[in-house]
C-alpha cells in the first residue's frame, strides 16, 4: 500500500497537521464567502440604467428669492424661470437635447407611487418611480422606446409637486406594463396612478429607478415617465451632450446658467454632474468593499501557501535521514516527490472537507446577521479546487528539494 | 537571564531569515487588519457625550392613528405634543429640534450662495450638549421669546463665509430673511451625531449617515420655523400634507425632543409625566394609544443599531484573518522549535530546567510579536489612511489614538505569546536522553 508510509509519517506530526488543516479550512471558509460578496457587489455595480450614460448630464439648482407660494401667479413665475433655463441650455453649442427632469437613475432623488387597474386601487398594485419631465425627457435620457410614441408638446402640464392636475398620458417601463397586463397588451390601456386615470401611450424597454437602496430593490426597474414639468424653488434638468463633448457641455452649462442668475445655488458637489460621476459616487462603497475583500483573499491565500511551504520544508529537513534510507532501499526521486505531494493532498483534503462545512456555516451566520444571500455551490467548488491547487503549488518546492536528498545520507550520522 | 534568552532568540531568528520574515509579516498583516477595523469600531460605537449621556433622554409619545406605529411610538413627535411637553418645563434642560436645508448667502462675503443643513432648536441645546463656542455664545431665552432673527453657525460655515474671522454681529441672508450671527461654534464632532439618530431599525445596516457632521446653521426653534418655512423635513406622515415643509398642523411626526434629567427620581417623574400626558390626550381623543418610550441616549443608539453593518462585518473578517495568521505562526514555531530538539536536549542535559526552555521559546515568540507589532502599527496607519479616503460620513474620524496604539502592541505581543505557548510547551517536553543518543 503506497499510502502507508505517508499516513504513518503524518501520525508523527499530529499538531502540525492539525494546524495546517485548520488554517486551510478557515481560509477556504473566508475566501468562499469573500469571493461571493465580491461577485454580488460586481453584479450590483454592473446593472444597466437603461439610459445612454455617456454624455448624459444632470443639473440641479435652486433659485434665491423665488416665489414661495403655490398660487397660480407664483407657479407661472417659477415656470417662466425654468423655461428660460431650458432655452438657455438648448442654445449651447455642445448640447444636443435638454429636458425638465426631476429624477435620474442612480441619483437618489425619487418620487414614487402605486399603479393599479381601477380607481378603488383593488387588485394588482405595482410600485413604480415617477420621472416627471417634458416631451424631451425620453430622448434626452436615451431610453429605448419599444412600443407607442413619445409625449407631444401639448400634453405637457406644469404644476408644483403637490398640484392637483393629473396627466392623461404616461409612458411606462416594460416591467410595469408586464405586471399590469401580463398578456402584453398594455399599450393604449387606462391605468390608475394612486387612483387617478391615465392612458399608456408608450412603453420603454428599461429604466432603472433613481434609488439603489434596499427598500426599492423589489421594483428596481418599475419606472413611469410623467408629462409634467414640476415647478418649485428648485428645478433639475437632464442634458444630452453632443458625442464626446460631455466636459465642454458641463462647463458651458455652468457659465450660461450663472449668467442668467448668478445667485442660484448650484454647488460643485451636486449642481452639475455627469451620470458617470453619479454612478461613480453611488457605487464607491461597493467598489471599496469588493477591493477590500479581494485584498483580504489574496493575502490570506499567500499567508496560507507560505505556511504550508514553511512547514513542509521543516518536515523535509527533519526527515532527511529517513528520506535517505528510503532512497537507499530503492525509492526513486519521483516516489519521494509523490510522498510529499500525496501527504499534502491528504492534509489539504481534510482541510477543505472541514472548510466546506465552515464556509456553509459562516454563510448561514452571515445570512441571519447581514442580509446575505445563500452561497451558491459553484463558489464552494471553485474554492475547494483552488485550495487543493494552492496546496500542491506550495508543497512543490520543498518536495523537490526532498527528492534531491542523495541515498548516501542514510549512511551518515544525522 | 532574560538578556541571554534575547540573544538566543535573536540567533535562532537569524538562522532562517525567510521564515522569520514570514512570521513577522503574517502577524503584522493580521494586527494591521484587525486594529484598523477595531479602531473604526471603537470610534463608531463610543459614547458621544462621555460623562453626561446617562442624564440625557429622548421621550416619545404617539399621536398616530391606531395601528400605524408598530412596536412602540414613532421616532419623532408631532408638533403639538412636542411643544406641549417642552413648554411644561419638567426637565432640568430640554431642547426641541427640527431639521431642514436652508439657502445661505452672506451679503458681505464673496462666496456663491450655499445650501446647508439647518437645525431649529431651543436655547438649552448648547448647554445640554456642551457645545463649545469659538466666538460669541448661544442666543438667550429672551431672544427666543421675542422670536429674534438670530443664529449660531458652525466653525466650518464661518471658515467658508468669513475666512474664520469673528463674524458675531454680522448678517446672513437665510432663505429670504436677514439673520444676525450671535455665536460661532468651535470644532464639534460628536460621533455619532446622536441627536439626529432615528429610524436606524429601518436602515438595514446602512447607517453611516448617523456619523455626519453637525448642522451648519442653528436658529431658535420658533423663529427658525418662520424663516425657513416650507423646507422642514418630516419623519413620516399618516395623511396628506397641505404644504410640504410646513408641518405645524400636518398629520406628521417631525420634531425631536431631548431632555436632561439629573437624578433617578427625576427620570421616574418624567416617565410618569409623559405617561400621564398620553392618557390625558387619549381621553381628549387626540391620541389613539397611550404607548410611550423614553430611552436614555445610549439606549437610543443601541436601539437604532448605529454601527453600520459593513463595519461590523469587516471587524469579524479582520479577526478571522488574525486567527488564520496565528494558526500559521503556531505551525511554523512548532516546526522550528522541534527541529532544534537536539540542541534543546543538550541544554536540558547541561542543567536547563523545563521552565527555562519554555521561557526561552516564549521570548523568541514574543520577539516576533514585538517586531510584528511595529509592522502592524504601520499597516494600521496605512489602513486608517485608506478609511479616510473612503466616501463615508465617518471618514474624517478615523485616527489612531494613544489607547489604540498601546492596544496594537499589546495585541501583537499577546497574540504571538499565545501562538508560542503550545510550541514552547512541546519543546520543553523534549526528552534529553533520546536526543543525545541520536547525536
PDB file of C-alpha atoms in Angstrom, chain B residues 86 94-98 118-128 131 133 135-154 168 174 179-185 195 215-225:
ATOM      1  CA  UNK B  86     -41.387  71.204  26.041  1.00  0.00           C
ATOM      2  CA  UNK B  94     -34.821  70.423  27.270  1.00  0.00           C
ATOM      3  CA  UNK B  95     -34.397  71.029  23.566  1.00  0.00           C
ATOM      4  CA  UNK B  96     -36.799  70.772  20.652  1.00  0.00           C
ATOM      5  CA  UNK B  97     -35.281  70.190  17.264  1.00  0.00           C
ATOM      6  CA  UNK B  98     -36.399  70.171  13.646  1.00  0.00           C
ATOM      7  CA  UNK B 118     -30.072  73.951   9.477  1.00  0.00           C
ATOM      8  CA  UNK B 119     -31.350  72.914  12.877  1.00  0.00           C
ATOM      9  CA  UNK B 120     -34.171  74.828  14.512  1.00  0.00           C
ATOM     10  CA  UNK B 121     -33.739  74.234  18.226  1.00  0.00           C
ATOM     11  CA  UNK B 122     -34.263  75.781  21.632  1.00  0.00           C
ATOM     12  CA  UNK B 123     -31.590  77.557  23.668  1.00  0.00           C
ATOM     13  CA  UNK B 124     -30.911  74.686  26.132  1.00  0.00           C
ATOM     14  CA  UNK B 125     -29.442  72.681  23.228  1.00  0.00           C
ATOM     15  CA  UNK B 126     -25.991  74.258  23.592  1.00  0.00           C
ATOM     16  CA  UNK B 127     -25.720  73.895  27.369  1.00  0.00           C
ATOM     17  CA  UNK B 128     -27.254  70.409  27.464  1.00  0.00           C
ATOM     18  CA  UNK B 131     -21.351  72.719  22.584  1.00  0.00           C
ATOM     19  CA  UNK B 133     -18.027  78.182  21.153  1.00  0.00           C
ATOM     20  CA  UNK B 135     -16.850  83.399  19.191  1.00  0.00           C
ATOM     21  CA  UNK B 136     -19.952  84.772  20.895  1.00  0.00           C
ATOM     22  CA  UNK B 137     -22.429  82.473  22.568  1.00  0.00           C
ATOM     23  CA  UNK B 138     -25.848  80.870  22.275  1.00  0.00           C
ATOM     24  CA  UNK B 139     -28.919  83.067  21.976  1.00  0.00           C
ATOM     25  CA  UNK B 140     -30.707  83.980  25.177  1.00  0.00           C
ATOM     26  CA  UNK B 141     -34.131  82.866  26.337  1.00  0.00           C
ATOM     27  CA  UNK B 142     -35.241  86.473  25.767  1.00  0.00           C
ATOM     28  CA  UNK B 143     -34.071  86.263  22.117  1.00  0.00           C
ATOM     29  CA  UNK B 144     -36.098  83.112  21.686  1.00  0.00           C
ATOM     30  CA  UNK B 145     -39.179  84.548  23.371  1.00  0.00           C
ATOM     31  CA  UNK B 146     -39.155  87.661  21.180  1.00  0.00           C
ATOM     32  CA  UNK B 147     -38.654  85.454  18.101  1.00  0.00           C
ATOM     33  CA  UNK B 148     -35.459  87.342  17.296  1.00  0.00           C
ATOM     34  CA  UNK B 149     -33.823  86.591  13.961  1.00  0.00           C
ATOM     35  CA  UNK B 150     -30.517  85.286  15.347  1.00  0.00           C
ATOM     36  CA  UNK B 151     -28.348  82.284  14.535  1.00  0.00           C
ATOM     37  CA  UNK B 152     -25.361  80.282  15.661  1.00  0.00           C
ATOM     38  CA  UNK B 153     -23.187  78.936  12.855  1.00  0.00           C
ATOM     39  CA  UNK B 154     -20.645  76.125  12.672  1.00  0.00           C
ATOM     40  CA  UNK B 168     -20.513  87.730  15.559  1.00  0.00           C
ATOM     41  CA  UNK B 174     -31.213  82.787   5.227  1.00  0.00           C
ATOM     42  CA  UNK B 179     -30.454  86.920  10.437  1.00  0.00           C
ATOM     43  CA  UNK B 180     -27.827  88.196  12.874  1.00  0.00           C
ATOM     44  CA  UNK B 181     -24.994  85.859  13.920  1.00  0.00           C
ATOM     45  CA  UNK B 182     -24.686  85.684  17.716  1.00  0.00           C
ATOM     46  CA  UNK B 183     -22.263  82.784  18.051  1.00  0.00           C
ATOM     47  CA  UNK B 184     -19.750  80.686  16.138  1.00  0.00           C
ATOM     48  CA  UNK B 185     -19.276  77.121  17.332  1.00  0.00           C
ATOM     49  CA  UNK B 195     -29.417  63.962  18.439  1.00  0.00           C
ATOM     50  CA  UNK B 215     -25.633  71.201  11.019  1.00  0.00           C
ATOM     51  CA  UNK B 216     -24.099  74.462   9.823  1.00  0.00           C
ATOM     52  CA  UNK B 217     -26.832  76.849  10.975  1.00  0.00           C
ATOM     53  CA  UNK B 218     -28.695  76.757  14.299  1.00  0.00           C
ATOM     54  CA  UNK B 219     -31.700  79.025  14.852  1.00  0.00           C
ATOM     55  CA  UNK B 220     -34.138  79.467  17.724  1.00  0.00           C
ATOM     56  CA  UNK B 221     -36.911  76.930  17.205  1.00  0.00           C
ATOM     57  CA  UNK B 222     -39.896  79.179  16.540  1.00  0.00           C
ATOM     58  CA  UNK B 223     -38.156  81.904  14.540  1.00  0.00           C
ATOM     59  CA  UNK B 224     -36.322  79.172  12.606  1.00  0.00           C
ATOM     60  CA  UNK B 225     -39.667  77.654  11.622  1.00  0.00           C
TER      61      UNK B 225
END
